[in-house]
Amino acid sequence: MSPRHTPRTPVSTYRVQVRHAFDLHSVAELTDYLAELGADWVYLSPLLEAEPGSDHGYDVIRHDRVDPARGGDEGLVEAANAAHGAGLGVLVDIVPNHMGVATPKANPWWWDLLTHGRESKYAEAFDVDWDFGNGRIRIPVLGSAEDLSALTIEDGRLAYYDDRYPIAPGTADDGADARTVHARQHYELVDWRRADADLNYRRFFAVNTLAGLRVEVPWVFDESHAAILDWVRRGLVDGLRIDHPDGLLDPGAYLDRLAEATGGVAAPDGQTPREGVYVLVEKILEGDEPLPDFWATDGTTGYDALGDFDRVLVDPSGERPLTELADRLADEPVDWHDLIHTTKREVADGILHSEVLRLVREGVWQTDDDPERLADAVGELLTCFPVYRTYLPFGEAYLDEAAAEASRRRPDLATEVASVVRLLKEVDSPISKRFQQTSGMVMAKGVEDTAFYRYSRLTSLTEVGGEPNMFSEDVDRFHARMAGRQEQWPAAMTTLSTHDTKRGEDVRARIDVLAEVPAEWAEALAALEAAAPIGDTTFANLLWQAAVGAWPIERDRLHAYAEKASREAGVSTTWTAPDEEFEARMHAAVDLVYDDDAVYALVERVATSLAAAGWSNSLSMKLLQLTAPGVPDVYQGSELWETSLVDPDNRRPVDYARRRQLLREIDAGALPPIDETGAVKLLVVAQALRLRRARPELFTGYTPLTASGPAADHLVAFDRGGAITLATRLPVHLAEAGGWGDTTLDVGSAPVRDVLTGHEHPGGALRVADLLAQYPVALLVTEGGKP
């Protein structure tokens, strides 16, 4: 097909998780609904062939074709044609950092590597320390070292139970037994526990079955991107989302290469490159950390924006009582920075210690330091790193900050820390480059996947890209952040829910209400602990917040969440050594919610008491996200209440038939009530998306608007250049104060119309009570303006 003319930058996107149960043919059938909803582009999860049975697609095993289980190459053509025919662009998620290797035979590159070792063409593609493995790559799959006795030879392959591994040519011709043959291979099957310290290949985080790729090697880039670039050249795909760029050796150079390959032109040093296709990076920014402005990207995937939309709706007066509650539950003050120092150091000394030791091997020959002390210093420096990574020399101040903190916490290692920092500032040295690939792993595993499950003060704040120590965000800071986004990254994505978020947006919106009613929550939590004791009160705080936030939630979902969350926390039980007694008590407590009338009534009562304010927060959060600067993404199904918990819960099937029916009813003129159906959220999503798509000129600027009157602090309002957003914050306290009263907002001299309700208003200073008489949000345009 000939390339279609698509505006380079989407107005909005709609994320779809493509999988066997909802493949690209299903996506094609969905495009008419997405167009009716108002979405501008469809945004697809990874499409290349993944591990058999993969429900997410981030474990790619082949780069030369679309996964047959996801619809295959013909499915992509069908979906792209349907999308383009409906006026939608196509954005696709790609995974350059790693490949899935759980099933060796399924991955031709990995199979060849295991067969031929260093002589394999693909030895250059994977990041293997062959010398450390004595010329062999270590595969941590054995239940114990003694399990080598379980090896057999079947059909010319080495078999370990259901797993199969290749046999190198000429190594089994003498009738040797399986253990002898294994000893002759270019790989070594080892006890899975050895992965922590003895692994000799780079992984995605600590996932042994995801092996890191070296896309900095030109042919590796070319072969791993051949199909992707073909999609772009053929006009099937209009934009790309880059998964985990921080794992790459040089993300900036990768993005330059991608821009060139998709029609852009690399720039001389210090200048901005010319654009290729629309490109987003899954980059997590800490606090006010800037995205490198020399990267050939349109911005991040929006976790930084998510934190702003959440925190502006959190009541700052709840910080002290909820902090005191958390400290009381823990029997000691809980300091966020000390907590993440502990969890990150656990990771550096535990599941990622093999990465620490590889860094030592990269650098020890350049110093006179003792290798063990050098490893201690590297681990401490990784632990104290304040951001995911640097791109030296860009970000050198973060390295200096980490060095100062490491020396403060460990003055006994000051000399070794200084030695490591000196090596790291030699930016072309192997240790410098590898350290920058590694620091993000320690941050992600230590903070997102551990500390977030131990810090239960207000769990809506423990979200990907978030900083839970920042309890709330005042309206002035929110406006400053949005104005900065408009000025610096107007085409970056914004999001509220993704396949990686710990809680769906509407779970967080309801949990936010707890900051307005901390005493009531403390009382409810005490009652729950008395009626359904778990034995870990800090974890109980997290679990019961999830329960009331997602209520009503099915029994099996709450059980699954409890098990994952408790093991991720790693305090009372762990993945590698589950505490059966604790987990039995925890699951019994969950069962009581469904089997004990009193416990059920308690959870039901608390959830019901939070529901109305939570729905108000949900609508405010959604309208803020949909109309603020950036490209808003709607995660699949979240046009109704999104009450998912952590994955895989957030990849459950979506009932699109129900959504189509509700949208038809809305388009027929029905103004839905605010209730459990979530139809009112669908109204907000559809009308906001449609207005942005039809009238983009109304969204070209950002001007904060300030209300006047007794309830002014309860309103977040801004003018995007003709479209005015109003959103309620802190609804419990607003109701306690008697509502909006005489609070007014100047909307300009011209009459305006609320596109959500159709209500018309004169210009000038208007009573907020009138503007928000129907819903806690409004989206105003000059009268006569149509979505």
PDB file of N, CA and C in Angstrom, residues 550-560 590 594 643 645 649 652:
ATOM      1  N   ALA A 550     -10.691  -0.572  45.033  1.00  0.00           N
ATOM      2  CA  ALA A 550     -11.163  -1.309  43.857  1.00  0.00           C
ATOM      3  C   ALA A 550     -12.556  -1.911  44.062  1.00  0.00           C
ATOM      4  N   TRP A 551     -13.158  -1.667  45.211  1.00  0.00           N
ATOM      5  CA  TRP A 551     -14.435  -2.288  45.540  1.00  0.00           C
ATOM      6  C   TRP A 551     -15.563  -1.851  44.605  1.00  0.00           C
ATOM      7  N   PRO A 552     -16.417  -2.806  44.202  1.00  0.00           N
ATOM      8  CA  PRO A 552     -16.442  -4.226  44.521  1.00  0.00           C
ATOM      9  C   PRO A 552     -15.415  -4.994  43.676  1.00  0.00           C
ATOM     10  N   ILE A 553     -14.650  -5.837  44.340  1.00  0.00           N
ATOM     11  CA  ILE A 553     -13.609  -6.614  43.664  1.00  0.00           C
ATOM     12  C   ILE A 553     -13.837  -8.094  43.939  1.00  0.00           C
ATOM     13  N   GLU A 554     -13.662  -8.897  42.901  1.00  0.00           N
ATOM     14  CA  GLU A 554     -13.892 -10.332  43.021  1.00  0.00           C
ATOM     15  C   GLU A 554     -12.852 -10.973  43.951  1.00  0.00           C
ATOM     16  N   ARG A 555     -13.253 -12.036  44.581  1.00  0.00           N
ATOM     17  CA  ARG A 555     -12.401 -12.735  45.548  1.00  0.00           C
ATOM     18  C   ARG A 555     -11.054 -13.139  44.924  1.00  0.00           C
ATOM     19  N   ASP A 556     -11.098 -13.768  43.750  1.00  0.00           N
ATOM     20  CA  ASP A 556      -9.849 -14.271  43.175  1.00  0.00           C
ATOM     21  C   ASP A 556      -8.891 -13.140  42.841  1.00  0.00           C
ATOM     22  N   ARG A 557      -9.414 -11.994  42.450  1.00  0.00           N
ATOM     23  CA  ARG A 557      -8.545 -10.852  42.142  1.00  0.00           C
ATOM     24  C   ARG A 557      -7.878 -10.326  43.399  1.00  0.00           C
ATOM     25  N   LEU A 558      -8.607 -10.249  44.497  1.00  0.00           N
ATOM     26  CA  LEU A 558      -8.014  -9.735  45.726  1.00  0.00           C
ATOM     27  C   LEU A 558      -6.996 -10.727  46.285  1.00  0.00           C
ATOM     28  N   HIS A 559      -7.279 -12.011  46.165  1.00  0.00           N
ATOM     29  CA  HIS A 559      -6.292 -13.016  46.577  1.00  0.00           C
ATOM     30  C   HIS A 559      -5.002 -12.867  45.758  1.00  0.00           C
ATOM     31  N   ALA A 560      -5.149 -12.747  44.443  1.00  0.00           N
ATOM     32  CA  ALA A 560      -3.965 -12.644  43.577  1.00  0.00           C
ATOM     33  C   ALA A 560      -3.157 -11.391  43.906  1.00  0.00           C
ATOM     34  N   VAL A 590      -8.476 -12.376  53.597  1.00  0.00           N
ATOM     35  CA  VAL A 590      -9.174 -12.030  52.352  1.00  0.00           C
ATOM     36  C   VAL A 590     -10.485 -12.794  52.260  1.00  0.00           C
ATOM     37  N   TYR A 594     -15.420 -12.029  52.128  1.00  0.00           N
ATOM     38  CA  TYR A 594     -16.508 -12.605  51.344  1.00  0.00           C
ATOM     39  C   TYR A 594     -17.355 -13.607  52.133  1.00  0.00           C
ATOM     40  N   THR A 643     -10.818   0.076  37.598  1.00  0.00           N
ATOM     41  CA  THR A 643     -10.572  -0.382  38.963  1.00  0.00           C
ATOM     42  C   THR A 643      -9.609  -1.562  39.019  1.00  0.00           C
ATOM     43  N   LEU A 645      -6.017  -3.535  39.496  1.00  0.00           N
ATOM     44  CA  LEU A 645      -4.829  -3.470  40.335  1.00  0.00           C
ATOM     45  C   LEU A 645      -3.622  -3.821  39.464  1.00  0.00           C
ATOM     46  N   ASP A 649      -3.696  -8.054  36.473  1.00  0.00           N
ATOM     47  CA  ASP A 649      -5.081  -7.633  36.650  1.00  0.00           C
ATOM     48  C   ASP A 649      -5.466  -6.547  35.651  1.00  0.00           C
ATOM     49  N   ARG A 652      -6.991  -7.520  31.937  1.00  0.00           N
ATOM     50  CA  ARG A 652      -8.216  -8.317  31.799  1.00  0.00           C
ATOM     51  C   ARG A 652      -8.989  -7.904  30.539  1.00  0.00           C
TER      52      ARG A 652
END
